[in-house]
mmCIF file with all atom_site columns, C-alpha atoms in Angstrom:
data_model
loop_
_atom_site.group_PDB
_atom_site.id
_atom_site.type_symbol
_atom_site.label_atom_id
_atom_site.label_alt_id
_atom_site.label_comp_id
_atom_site.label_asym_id
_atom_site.label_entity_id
_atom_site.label_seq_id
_atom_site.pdbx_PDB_ins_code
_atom_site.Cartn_x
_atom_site.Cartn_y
_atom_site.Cartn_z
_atom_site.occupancy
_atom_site.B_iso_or_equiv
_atom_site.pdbx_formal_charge
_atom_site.auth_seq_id
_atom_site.auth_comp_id
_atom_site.auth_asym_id
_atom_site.auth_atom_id
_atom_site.pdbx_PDB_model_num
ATOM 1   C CA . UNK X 1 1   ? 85.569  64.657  81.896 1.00 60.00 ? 1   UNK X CA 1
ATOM 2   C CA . UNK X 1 2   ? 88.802  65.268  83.511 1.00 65.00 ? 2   UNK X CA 1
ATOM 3   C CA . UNK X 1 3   ? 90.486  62.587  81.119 1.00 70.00 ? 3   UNK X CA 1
ATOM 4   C CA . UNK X 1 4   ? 89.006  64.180  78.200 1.00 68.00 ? 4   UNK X CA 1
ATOM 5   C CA . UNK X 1 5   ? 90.374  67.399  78.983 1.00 70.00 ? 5   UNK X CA 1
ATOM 6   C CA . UNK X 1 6   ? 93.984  65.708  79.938 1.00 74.00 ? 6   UNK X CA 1
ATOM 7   C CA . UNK X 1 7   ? 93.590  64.311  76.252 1.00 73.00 ? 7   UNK X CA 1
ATOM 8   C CA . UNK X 1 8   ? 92.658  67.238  74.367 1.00 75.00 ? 8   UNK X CA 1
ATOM 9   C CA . UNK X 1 9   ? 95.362  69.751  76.549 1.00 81.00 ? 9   UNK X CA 1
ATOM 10  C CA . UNK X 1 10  ? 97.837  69.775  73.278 1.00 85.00 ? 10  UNK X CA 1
ATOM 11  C CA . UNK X 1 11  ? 94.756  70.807  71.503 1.00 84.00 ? 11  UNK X CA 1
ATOM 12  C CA . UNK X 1 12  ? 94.345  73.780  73.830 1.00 86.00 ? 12  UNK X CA 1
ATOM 13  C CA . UNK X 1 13  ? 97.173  74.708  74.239 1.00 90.00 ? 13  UNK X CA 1
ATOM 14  C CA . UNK X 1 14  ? 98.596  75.270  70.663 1.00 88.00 ? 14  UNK X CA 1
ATOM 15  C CA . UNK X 1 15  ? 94.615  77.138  70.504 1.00 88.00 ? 15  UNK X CA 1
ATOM 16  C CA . UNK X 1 16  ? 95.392  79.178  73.564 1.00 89.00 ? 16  UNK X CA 1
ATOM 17  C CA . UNK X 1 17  ? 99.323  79.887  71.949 1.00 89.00 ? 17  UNK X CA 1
ATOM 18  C CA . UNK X 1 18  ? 97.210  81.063  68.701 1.00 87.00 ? 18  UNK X CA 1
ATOM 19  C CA . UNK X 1 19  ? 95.012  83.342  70.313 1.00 89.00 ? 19  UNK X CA 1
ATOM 20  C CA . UNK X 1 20  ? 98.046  84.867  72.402 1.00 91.00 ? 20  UNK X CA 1
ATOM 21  C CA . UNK X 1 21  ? 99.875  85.494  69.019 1.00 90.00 ? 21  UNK X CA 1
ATOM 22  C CA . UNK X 1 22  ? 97.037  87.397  67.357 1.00 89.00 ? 22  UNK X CA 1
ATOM 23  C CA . UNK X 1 23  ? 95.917  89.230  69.864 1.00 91.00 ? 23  UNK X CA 1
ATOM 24  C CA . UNK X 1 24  ? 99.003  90.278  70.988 1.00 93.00 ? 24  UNK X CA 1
ATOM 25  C CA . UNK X 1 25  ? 100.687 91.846  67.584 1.00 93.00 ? 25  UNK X CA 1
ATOM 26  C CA . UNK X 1 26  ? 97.460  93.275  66.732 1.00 93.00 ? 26  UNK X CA 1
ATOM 27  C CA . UNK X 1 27  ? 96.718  94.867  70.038 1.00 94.00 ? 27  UNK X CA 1
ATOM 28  C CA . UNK X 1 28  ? 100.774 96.020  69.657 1.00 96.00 ? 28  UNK X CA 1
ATOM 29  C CA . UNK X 1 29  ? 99.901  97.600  66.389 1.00 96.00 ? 29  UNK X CA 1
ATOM 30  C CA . UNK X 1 30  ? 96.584  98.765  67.227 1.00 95.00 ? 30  UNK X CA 1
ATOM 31  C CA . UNK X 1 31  ? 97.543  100.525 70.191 1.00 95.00 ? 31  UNK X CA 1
ATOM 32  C CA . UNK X 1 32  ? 100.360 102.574 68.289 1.00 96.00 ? 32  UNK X CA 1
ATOM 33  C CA . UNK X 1 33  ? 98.392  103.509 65.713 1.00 96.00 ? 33  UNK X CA 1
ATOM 34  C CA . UNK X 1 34  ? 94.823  103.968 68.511 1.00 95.00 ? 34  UNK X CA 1
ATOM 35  C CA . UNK X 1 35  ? 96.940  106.154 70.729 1.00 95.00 ? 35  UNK X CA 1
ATOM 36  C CA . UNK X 1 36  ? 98.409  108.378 67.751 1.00 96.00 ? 36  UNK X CA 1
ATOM 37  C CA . UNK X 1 37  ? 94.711  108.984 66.287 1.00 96.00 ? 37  UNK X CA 1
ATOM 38  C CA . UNK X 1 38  ? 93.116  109.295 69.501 1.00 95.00 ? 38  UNK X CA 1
ATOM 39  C CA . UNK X 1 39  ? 95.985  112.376 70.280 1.00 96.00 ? 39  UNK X CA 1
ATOM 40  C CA . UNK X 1 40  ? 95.275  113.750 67.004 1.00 96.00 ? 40  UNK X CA 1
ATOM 41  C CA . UNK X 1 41  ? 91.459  113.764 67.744 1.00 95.00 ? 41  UNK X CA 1
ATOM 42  C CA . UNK X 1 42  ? 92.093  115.622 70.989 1.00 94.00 ? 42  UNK X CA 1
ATOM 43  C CA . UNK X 1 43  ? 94.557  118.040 69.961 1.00 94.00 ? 43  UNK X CA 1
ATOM 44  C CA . UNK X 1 44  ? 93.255  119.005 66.344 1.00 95.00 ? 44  UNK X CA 1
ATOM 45  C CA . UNK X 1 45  ? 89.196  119.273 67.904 1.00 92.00 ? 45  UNK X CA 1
ATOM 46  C CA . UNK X 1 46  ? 88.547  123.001 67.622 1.00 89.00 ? 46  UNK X CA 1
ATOM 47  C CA . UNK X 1 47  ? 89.851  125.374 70.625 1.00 85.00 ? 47  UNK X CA 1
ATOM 48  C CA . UNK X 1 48  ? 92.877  122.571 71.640 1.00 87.00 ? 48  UNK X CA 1
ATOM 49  C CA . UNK X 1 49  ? 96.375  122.967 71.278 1.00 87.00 ? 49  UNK X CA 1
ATOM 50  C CA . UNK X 1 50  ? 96.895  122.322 67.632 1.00 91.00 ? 50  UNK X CA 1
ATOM 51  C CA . UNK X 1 51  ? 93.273  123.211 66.627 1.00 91.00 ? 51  UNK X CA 1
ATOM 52  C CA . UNK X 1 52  ? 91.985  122.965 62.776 1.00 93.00 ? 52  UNK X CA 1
ATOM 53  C CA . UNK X 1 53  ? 88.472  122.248 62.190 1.00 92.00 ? 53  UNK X CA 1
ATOM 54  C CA . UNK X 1 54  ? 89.003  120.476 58.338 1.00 94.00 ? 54  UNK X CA 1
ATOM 55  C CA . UNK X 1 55  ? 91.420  118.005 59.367 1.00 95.00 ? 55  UNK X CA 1
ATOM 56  C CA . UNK X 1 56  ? 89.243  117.206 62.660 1.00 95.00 ? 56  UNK X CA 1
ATOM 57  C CA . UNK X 1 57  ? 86.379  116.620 61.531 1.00 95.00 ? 57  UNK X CA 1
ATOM 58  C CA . UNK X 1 58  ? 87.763  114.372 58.187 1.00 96.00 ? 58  UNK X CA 1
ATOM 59  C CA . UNK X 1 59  ? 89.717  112.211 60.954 1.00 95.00 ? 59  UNK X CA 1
ATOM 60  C CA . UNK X 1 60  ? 86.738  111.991 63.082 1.00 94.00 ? 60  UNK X CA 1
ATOM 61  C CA . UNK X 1 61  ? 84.821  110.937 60.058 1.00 96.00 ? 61  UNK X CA 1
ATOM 62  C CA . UNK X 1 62  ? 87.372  108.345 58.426 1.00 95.00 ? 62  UNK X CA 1
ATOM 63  C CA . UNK X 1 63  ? 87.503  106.408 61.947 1.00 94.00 ? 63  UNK X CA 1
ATOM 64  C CA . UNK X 1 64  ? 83.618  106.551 62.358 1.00 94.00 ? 64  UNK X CA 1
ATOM 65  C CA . UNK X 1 65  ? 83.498  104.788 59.122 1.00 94.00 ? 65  UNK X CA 1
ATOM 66  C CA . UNK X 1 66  ? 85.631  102.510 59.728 1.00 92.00 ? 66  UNK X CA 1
ATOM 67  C CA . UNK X 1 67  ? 84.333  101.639 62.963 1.00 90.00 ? 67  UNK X CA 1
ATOM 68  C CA . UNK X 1 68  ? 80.820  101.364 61.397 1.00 91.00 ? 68  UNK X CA 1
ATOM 69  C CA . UNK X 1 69  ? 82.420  97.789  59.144 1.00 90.00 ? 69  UNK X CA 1
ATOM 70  C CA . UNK X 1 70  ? 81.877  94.695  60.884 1.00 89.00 ? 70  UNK X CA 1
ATOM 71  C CA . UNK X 1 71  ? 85.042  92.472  61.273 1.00 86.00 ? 71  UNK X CA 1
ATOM 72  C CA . UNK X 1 72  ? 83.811  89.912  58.690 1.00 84.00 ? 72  UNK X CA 1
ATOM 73  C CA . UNK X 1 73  ? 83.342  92.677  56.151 1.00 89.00 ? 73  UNK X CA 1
ATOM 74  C CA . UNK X 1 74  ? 86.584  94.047  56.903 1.00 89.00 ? 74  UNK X CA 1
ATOM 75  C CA . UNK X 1 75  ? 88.325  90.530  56.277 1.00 87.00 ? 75  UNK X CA 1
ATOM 76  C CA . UNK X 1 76  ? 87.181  89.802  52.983 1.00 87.00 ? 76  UNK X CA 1
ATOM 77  C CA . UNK X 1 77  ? 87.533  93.313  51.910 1.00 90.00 ? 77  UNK X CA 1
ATOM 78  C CA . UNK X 1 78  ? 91.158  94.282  52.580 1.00 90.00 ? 78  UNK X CA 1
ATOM 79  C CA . UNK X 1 79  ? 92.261  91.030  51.518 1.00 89.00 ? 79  UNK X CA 1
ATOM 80  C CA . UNK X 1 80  ? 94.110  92.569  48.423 1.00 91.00 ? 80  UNK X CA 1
ATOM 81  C CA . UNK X 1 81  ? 96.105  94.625  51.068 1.00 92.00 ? 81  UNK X CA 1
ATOM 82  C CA . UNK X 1 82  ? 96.579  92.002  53.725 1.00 91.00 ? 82  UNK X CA 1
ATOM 83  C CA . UNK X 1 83  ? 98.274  89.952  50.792 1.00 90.00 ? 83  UNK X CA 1
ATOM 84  C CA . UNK X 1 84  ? 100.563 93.045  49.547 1.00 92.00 ? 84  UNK X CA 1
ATOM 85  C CA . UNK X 1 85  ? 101.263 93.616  53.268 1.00 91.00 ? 85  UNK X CA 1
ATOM 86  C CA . UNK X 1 86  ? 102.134 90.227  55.184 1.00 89.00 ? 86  UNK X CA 1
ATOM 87  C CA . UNK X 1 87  ? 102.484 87.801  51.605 1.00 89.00 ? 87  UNK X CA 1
ATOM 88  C CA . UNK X 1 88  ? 99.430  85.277  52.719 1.00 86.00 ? 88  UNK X CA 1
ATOM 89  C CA . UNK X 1 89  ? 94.998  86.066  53.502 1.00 84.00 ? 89  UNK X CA 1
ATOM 90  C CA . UNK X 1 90  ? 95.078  83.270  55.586 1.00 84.00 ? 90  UNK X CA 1
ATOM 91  C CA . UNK X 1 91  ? 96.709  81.609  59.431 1.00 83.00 ? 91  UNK X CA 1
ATOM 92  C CA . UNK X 1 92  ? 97.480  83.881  61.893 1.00 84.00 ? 92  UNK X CA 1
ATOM 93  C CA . UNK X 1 93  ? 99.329  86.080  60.151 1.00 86.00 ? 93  UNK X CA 1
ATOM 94  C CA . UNK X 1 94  ? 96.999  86.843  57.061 1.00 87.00 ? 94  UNK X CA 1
ATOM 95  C CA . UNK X 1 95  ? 94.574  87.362  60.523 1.00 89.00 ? 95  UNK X CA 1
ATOM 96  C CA . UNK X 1 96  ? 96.568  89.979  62.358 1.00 91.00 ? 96  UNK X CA 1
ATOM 97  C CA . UNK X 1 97  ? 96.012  92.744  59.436 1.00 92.00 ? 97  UNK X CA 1
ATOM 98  C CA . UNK X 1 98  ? 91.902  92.563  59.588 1.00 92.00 ? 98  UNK X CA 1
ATOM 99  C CA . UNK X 1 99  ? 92.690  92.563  63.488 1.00 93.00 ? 99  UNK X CA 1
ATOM 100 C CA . UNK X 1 100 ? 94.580  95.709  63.792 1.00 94.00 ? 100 UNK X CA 1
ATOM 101 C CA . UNK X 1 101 ? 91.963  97.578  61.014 1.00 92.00 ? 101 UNK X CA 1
ATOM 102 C CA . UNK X 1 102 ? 89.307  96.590  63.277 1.00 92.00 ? 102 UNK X CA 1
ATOM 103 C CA . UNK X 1 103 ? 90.779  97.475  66.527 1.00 94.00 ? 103 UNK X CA 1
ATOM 104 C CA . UNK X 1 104 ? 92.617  100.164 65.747 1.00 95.00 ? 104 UNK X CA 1
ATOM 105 C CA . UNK X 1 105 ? 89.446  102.860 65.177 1.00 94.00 ? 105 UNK X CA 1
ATOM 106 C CA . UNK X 1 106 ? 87.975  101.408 68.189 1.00 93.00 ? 106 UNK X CA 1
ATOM 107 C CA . UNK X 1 107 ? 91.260  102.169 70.219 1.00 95.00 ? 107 UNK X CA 1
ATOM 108 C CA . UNK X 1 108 ? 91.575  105.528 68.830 1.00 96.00 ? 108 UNK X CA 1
ATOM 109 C CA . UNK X 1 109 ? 88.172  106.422 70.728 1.00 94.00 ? 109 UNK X CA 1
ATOM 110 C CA . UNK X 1 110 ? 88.803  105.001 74.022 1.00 94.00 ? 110 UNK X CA 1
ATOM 111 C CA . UNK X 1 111 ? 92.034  106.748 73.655 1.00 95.00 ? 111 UNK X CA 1
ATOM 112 C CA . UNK X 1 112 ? 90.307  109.964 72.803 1.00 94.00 ? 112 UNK X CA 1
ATOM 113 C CA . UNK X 1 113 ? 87.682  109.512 76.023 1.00 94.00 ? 113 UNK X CA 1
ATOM 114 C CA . UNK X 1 114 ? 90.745  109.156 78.134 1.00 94.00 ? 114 UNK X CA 1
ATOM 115 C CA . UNK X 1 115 ? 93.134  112.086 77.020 1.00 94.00 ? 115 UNK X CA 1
ATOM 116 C CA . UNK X 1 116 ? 89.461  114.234 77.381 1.00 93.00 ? 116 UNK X CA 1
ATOM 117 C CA . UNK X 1 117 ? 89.238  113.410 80.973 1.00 90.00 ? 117 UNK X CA 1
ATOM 118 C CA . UNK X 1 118 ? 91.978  115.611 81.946 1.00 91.00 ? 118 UNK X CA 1
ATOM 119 C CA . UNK X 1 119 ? 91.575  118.245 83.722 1.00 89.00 ? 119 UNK X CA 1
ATOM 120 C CA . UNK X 1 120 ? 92.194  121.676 81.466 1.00 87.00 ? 120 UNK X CA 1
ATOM 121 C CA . UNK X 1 121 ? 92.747  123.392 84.640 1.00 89.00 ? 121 UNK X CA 1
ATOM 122 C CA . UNK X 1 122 ? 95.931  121.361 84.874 1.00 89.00 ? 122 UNK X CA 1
ATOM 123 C CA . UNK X 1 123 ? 96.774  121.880 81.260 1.00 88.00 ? 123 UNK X CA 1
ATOM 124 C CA . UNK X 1 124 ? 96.477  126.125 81.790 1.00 87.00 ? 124 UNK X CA 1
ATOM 125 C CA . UNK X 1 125 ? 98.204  125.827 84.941 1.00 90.00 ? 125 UNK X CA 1
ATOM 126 C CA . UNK X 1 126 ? 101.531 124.200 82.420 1.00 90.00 ? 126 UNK X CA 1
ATOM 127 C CA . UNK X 1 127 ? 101.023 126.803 79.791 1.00 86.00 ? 127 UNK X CA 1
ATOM 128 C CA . UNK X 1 128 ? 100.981 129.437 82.229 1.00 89.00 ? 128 UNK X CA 1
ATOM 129 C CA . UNK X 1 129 ? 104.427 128.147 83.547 1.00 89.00 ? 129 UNK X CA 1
ATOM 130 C CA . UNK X 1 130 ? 105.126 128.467 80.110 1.00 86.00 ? 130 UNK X CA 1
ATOM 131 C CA . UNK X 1 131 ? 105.503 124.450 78.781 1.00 89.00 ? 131 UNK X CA 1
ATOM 132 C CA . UNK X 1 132 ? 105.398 123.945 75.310 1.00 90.00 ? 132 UNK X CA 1
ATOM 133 C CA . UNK X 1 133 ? 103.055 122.328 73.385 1.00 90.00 ? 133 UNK X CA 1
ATOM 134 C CA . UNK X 1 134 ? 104.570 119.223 72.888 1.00 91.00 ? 134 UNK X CA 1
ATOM 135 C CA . UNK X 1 135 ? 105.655 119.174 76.761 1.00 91.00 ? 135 UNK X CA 1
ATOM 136 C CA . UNK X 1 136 ? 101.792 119.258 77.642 1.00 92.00 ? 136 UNK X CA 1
ATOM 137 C CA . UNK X 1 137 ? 100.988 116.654 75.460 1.00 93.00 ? 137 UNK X CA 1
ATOM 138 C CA . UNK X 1 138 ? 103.789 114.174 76.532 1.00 91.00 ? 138 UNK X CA 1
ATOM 139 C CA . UNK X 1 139 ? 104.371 115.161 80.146 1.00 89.00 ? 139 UNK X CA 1
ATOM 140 C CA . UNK X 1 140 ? 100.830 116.572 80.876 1.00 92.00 ? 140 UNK X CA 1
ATOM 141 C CA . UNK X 1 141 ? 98.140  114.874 78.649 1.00 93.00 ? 141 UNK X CA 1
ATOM 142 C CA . UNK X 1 142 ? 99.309  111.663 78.650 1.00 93.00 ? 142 UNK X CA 1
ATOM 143 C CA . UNK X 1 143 ? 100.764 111.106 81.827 1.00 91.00 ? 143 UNK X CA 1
ATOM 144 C CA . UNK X 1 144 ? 97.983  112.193 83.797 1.00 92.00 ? 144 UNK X CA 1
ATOM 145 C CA . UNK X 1 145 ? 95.431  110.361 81.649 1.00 93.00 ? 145 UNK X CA 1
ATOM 146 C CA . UNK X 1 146 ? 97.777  107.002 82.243 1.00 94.00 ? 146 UNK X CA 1
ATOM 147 C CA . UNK X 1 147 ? 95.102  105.243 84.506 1.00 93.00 ? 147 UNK X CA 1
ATOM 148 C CA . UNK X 1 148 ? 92.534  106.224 81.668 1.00 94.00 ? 148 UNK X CA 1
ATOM 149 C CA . UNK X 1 149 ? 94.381  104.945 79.410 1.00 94.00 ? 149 UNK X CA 1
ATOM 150 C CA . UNK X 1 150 ? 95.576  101.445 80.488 1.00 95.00 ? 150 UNK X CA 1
ATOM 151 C CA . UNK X 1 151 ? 91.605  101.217 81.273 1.00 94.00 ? 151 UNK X CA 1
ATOM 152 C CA . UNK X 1 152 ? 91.239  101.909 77.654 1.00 94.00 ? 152 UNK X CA 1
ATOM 153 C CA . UNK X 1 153 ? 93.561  99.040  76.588 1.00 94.00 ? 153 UNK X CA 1
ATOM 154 C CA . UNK X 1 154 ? 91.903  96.310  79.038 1.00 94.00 ? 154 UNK X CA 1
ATOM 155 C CA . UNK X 1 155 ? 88.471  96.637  77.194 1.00 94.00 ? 155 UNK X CA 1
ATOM 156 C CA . UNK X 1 156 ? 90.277  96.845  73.788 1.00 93.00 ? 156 UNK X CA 1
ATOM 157 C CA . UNK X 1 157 ? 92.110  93.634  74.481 1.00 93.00 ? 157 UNK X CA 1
ATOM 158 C CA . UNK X 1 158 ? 88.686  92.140  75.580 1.00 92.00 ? 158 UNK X CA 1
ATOM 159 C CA . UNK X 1 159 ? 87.297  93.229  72.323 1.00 90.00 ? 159 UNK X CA 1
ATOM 160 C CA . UNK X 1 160 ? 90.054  91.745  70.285 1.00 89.00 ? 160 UNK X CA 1
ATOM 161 C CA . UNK X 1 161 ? 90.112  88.833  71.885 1.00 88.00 ? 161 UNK X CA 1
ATOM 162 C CA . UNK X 1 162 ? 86.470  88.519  70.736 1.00 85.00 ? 162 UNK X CA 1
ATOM 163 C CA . UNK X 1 163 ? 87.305  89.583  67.578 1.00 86.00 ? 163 UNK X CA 1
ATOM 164 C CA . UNK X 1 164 ? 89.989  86.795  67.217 1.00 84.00 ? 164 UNK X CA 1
ATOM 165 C CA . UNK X 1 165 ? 87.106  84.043  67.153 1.00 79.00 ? 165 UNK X CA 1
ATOM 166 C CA . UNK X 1 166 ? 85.931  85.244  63.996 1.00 79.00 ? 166 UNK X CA 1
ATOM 167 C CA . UNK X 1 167 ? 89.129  84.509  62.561 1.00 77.00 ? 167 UNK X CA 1
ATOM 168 C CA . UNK X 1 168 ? 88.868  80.921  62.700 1.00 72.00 ? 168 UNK X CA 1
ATOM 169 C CA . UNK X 1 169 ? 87.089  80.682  59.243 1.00 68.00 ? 169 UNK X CA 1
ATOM 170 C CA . UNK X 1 170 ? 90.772  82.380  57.979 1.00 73.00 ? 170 UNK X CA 1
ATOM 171 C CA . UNK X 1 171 ? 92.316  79.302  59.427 1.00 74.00 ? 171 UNK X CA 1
ATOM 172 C CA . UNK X 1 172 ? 93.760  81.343  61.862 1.00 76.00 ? 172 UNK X CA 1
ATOM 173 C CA . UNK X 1 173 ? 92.679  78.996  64.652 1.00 79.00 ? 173 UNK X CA 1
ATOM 174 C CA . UNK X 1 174 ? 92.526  79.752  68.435 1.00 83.00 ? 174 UNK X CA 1
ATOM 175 C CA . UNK X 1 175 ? 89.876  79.200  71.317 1.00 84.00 ? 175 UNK X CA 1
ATOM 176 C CA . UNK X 1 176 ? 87.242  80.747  69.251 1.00 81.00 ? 176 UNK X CA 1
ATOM 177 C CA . UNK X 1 177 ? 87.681  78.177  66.201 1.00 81.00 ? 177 UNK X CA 1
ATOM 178 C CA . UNK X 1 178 ? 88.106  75.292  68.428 1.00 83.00 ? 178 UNK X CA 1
ATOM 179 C CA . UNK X 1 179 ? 84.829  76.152  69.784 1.00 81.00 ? 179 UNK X CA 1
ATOM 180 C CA . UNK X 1 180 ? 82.888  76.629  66.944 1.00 78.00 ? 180 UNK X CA 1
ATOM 181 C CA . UNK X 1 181 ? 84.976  73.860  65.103 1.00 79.00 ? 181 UNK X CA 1
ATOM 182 C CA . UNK X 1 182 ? 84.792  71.325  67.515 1.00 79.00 ? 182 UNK X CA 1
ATOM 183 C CA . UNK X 1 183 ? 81.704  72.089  69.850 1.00 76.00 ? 183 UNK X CA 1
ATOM 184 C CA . UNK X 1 184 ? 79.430  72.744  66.854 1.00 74.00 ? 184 UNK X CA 1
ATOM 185 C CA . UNK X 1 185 ? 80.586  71.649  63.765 1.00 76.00 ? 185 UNK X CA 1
ATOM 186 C CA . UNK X 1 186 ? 81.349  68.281  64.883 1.00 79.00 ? 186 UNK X CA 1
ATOM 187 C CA . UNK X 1 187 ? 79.287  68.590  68.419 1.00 80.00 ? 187 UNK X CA 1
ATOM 188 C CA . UNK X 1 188 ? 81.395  67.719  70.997 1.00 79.00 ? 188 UNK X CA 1
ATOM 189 C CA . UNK X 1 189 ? 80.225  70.033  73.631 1.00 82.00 ? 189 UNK X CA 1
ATOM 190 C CA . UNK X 1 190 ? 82.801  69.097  76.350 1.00 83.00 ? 190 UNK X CA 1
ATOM 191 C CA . UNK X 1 191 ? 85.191  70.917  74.044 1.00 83.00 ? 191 UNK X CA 1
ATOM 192 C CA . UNK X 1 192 ? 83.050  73.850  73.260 1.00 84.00 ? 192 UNK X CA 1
ATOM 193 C CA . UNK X 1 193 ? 82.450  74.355  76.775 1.00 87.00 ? 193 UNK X CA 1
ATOM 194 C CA . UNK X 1 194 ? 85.762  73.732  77.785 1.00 87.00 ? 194 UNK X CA 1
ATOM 195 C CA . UNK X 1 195 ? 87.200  76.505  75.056 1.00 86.00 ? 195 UNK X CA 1
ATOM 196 C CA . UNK X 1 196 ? 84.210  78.898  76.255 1.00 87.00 ? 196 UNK X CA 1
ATOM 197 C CA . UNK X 1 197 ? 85.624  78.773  79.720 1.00 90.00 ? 197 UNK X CA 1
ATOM 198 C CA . UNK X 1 198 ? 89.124  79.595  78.934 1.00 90.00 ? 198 UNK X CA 1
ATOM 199 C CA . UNK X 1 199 ? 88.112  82.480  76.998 1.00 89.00 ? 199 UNK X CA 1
ATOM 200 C CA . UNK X 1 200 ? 86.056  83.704  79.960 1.00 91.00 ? 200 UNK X CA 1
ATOM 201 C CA . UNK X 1 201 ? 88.953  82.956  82.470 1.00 93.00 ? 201 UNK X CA 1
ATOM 202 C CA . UNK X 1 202 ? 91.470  84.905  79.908 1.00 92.00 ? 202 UNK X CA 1
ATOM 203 C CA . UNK X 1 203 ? 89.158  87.891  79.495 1.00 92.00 ? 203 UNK X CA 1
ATOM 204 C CA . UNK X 1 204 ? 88.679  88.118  83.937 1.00 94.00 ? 204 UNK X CA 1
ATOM 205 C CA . UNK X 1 205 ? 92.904  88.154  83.773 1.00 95.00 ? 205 UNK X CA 1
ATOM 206 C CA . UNK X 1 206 ? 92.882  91.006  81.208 1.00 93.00 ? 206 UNK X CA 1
ATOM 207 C CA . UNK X 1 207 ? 90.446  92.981  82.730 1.00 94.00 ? 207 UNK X CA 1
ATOM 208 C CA . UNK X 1 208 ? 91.793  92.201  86.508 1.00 95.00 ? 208 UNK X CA 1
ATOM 209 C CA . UNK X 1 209 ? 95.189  93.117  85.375 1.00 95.00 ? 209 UNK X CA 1
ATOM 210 C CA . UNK X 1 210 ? 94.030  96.508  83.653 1.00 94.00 ? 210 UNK X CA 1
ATOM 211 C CA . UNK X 1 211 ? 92.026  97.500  86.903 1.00 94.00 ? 211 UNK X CA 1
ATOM 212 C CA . UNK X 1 212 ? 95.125  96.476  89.062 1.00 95.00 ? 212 UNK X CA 1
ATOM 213 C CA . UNK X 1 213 ? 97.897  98.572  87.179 1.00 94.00 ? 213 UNK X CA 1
ATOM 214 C CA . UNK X 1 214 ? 94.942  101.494 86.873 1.00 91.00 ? 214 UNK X CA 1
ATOM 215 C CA . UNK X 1 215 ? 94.956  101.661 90.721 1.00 91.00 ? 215 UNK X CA 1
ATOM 216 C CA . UNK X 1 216 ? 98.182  101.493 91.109 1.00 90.00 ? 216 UNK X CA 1
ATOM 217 C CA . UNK X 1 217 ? 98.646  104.948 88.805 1.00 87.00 ? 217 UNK X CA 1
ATOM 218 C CA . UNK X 1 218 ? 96.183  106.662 90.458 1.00 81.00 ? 218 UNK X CA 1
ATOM 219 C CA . UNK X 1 219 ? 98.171  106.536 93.699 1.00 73.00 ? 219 UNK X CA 1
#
């Protein structure tokens, strides 16, 4: 067993440098665009600082749809923009444009959850000192939601790396497609296993690390 693995490590690791890649840019890019919708959700929603019903509730409803489209779906569909936007549908890059689509709703709402636990009594206690609006959402909302927030990311990176498995069958490779490649397609469960495990121990890291750097905030 332990000589198999030693024999297969190149295999893992240029799987395990694959996965890094496109999780990593896409979680980037999906965080950007997550934390910018999931602002706009709190501060647009009816009674908040920038409040307007229309534009609210058509946000609320283009990310609902969006989240609704399973990653498959989303791959083959947006494969006329992920050409026009990275030059190739397929290998980790033609991967990391599904990627951020898919995550990038799904950030927006843990985002969202986070920025809503603050408490408004904090919020009125700034606007009564007389902060503007942009102070309370840069030096208010988000700081205080920061432990919220990096919770937020944790899961999302745990979801994305999930997501990233699927993209094997664009070529895109990683743990995911080594498992499914190797352990079932040509059944060679030492390798399936073996890729199953790193996954776990990557996804007990992420989420370690995000309740770690969570705590520390709070303090």
């Amino acid at each position: 067993m332990l000589n198999k693995l030693i024999e297969d490590a190149d295999l893992y690791l240029k799987s395990i440098n694959e996965t890094a890649v496109m999780v990593g840019y896409s979680l980037v890019i999906s965080s950007v665009i997550g934390l910018l919708l999931g602002v706009l959700l709190v501060v647009l929603r009816p009674g908040n600082l920038y409040a307007n019903s229309g534009v609210y509730h058509i946000l609320n409803a283009v990310i609902n749809i969006i989240r609704s489209i399973p990653f498959i779906i989303i791959m083959v569909a947006i494969i006329p923009l992920t050409k026009w936007l990275v030059g190739t549908t397929i290998g980790v890059k033609g991967a990391i444009v599904p990627l951020v689509f898919y995550t990038a709703p799904y950030i927006s709402r843990l985002m969202e959850t986070a920025l809503l636990e603050v408490d408004p009594g904090i919020i009125e206690a700034y606007q009564a000192m007389g902060a503007s609006k942009q102070q309370i959402i840069f030096r208010v909302i988000l700081r205080e939601a920061r432990p919220a927030l990096i919770l937020g990311l944790a899961i999302a990176t745990i979801g994305l790396i999930g997501a990233s498995a699927m993209a094997g069958v664009m070529g895109a490779g990683g743990l995911g497609d080594v498992a499914i490649r190797f352990g079932y397609q040509r059944w060679e469960p030492d390798v399936m296993y073996t890729s199953v495990l790193l996954l776990v121990l990557i996804v007990q890291i992420v989420q370690s690390l995000g309740n770690w750097i969570s705590k520390r905030l709070r303090k």
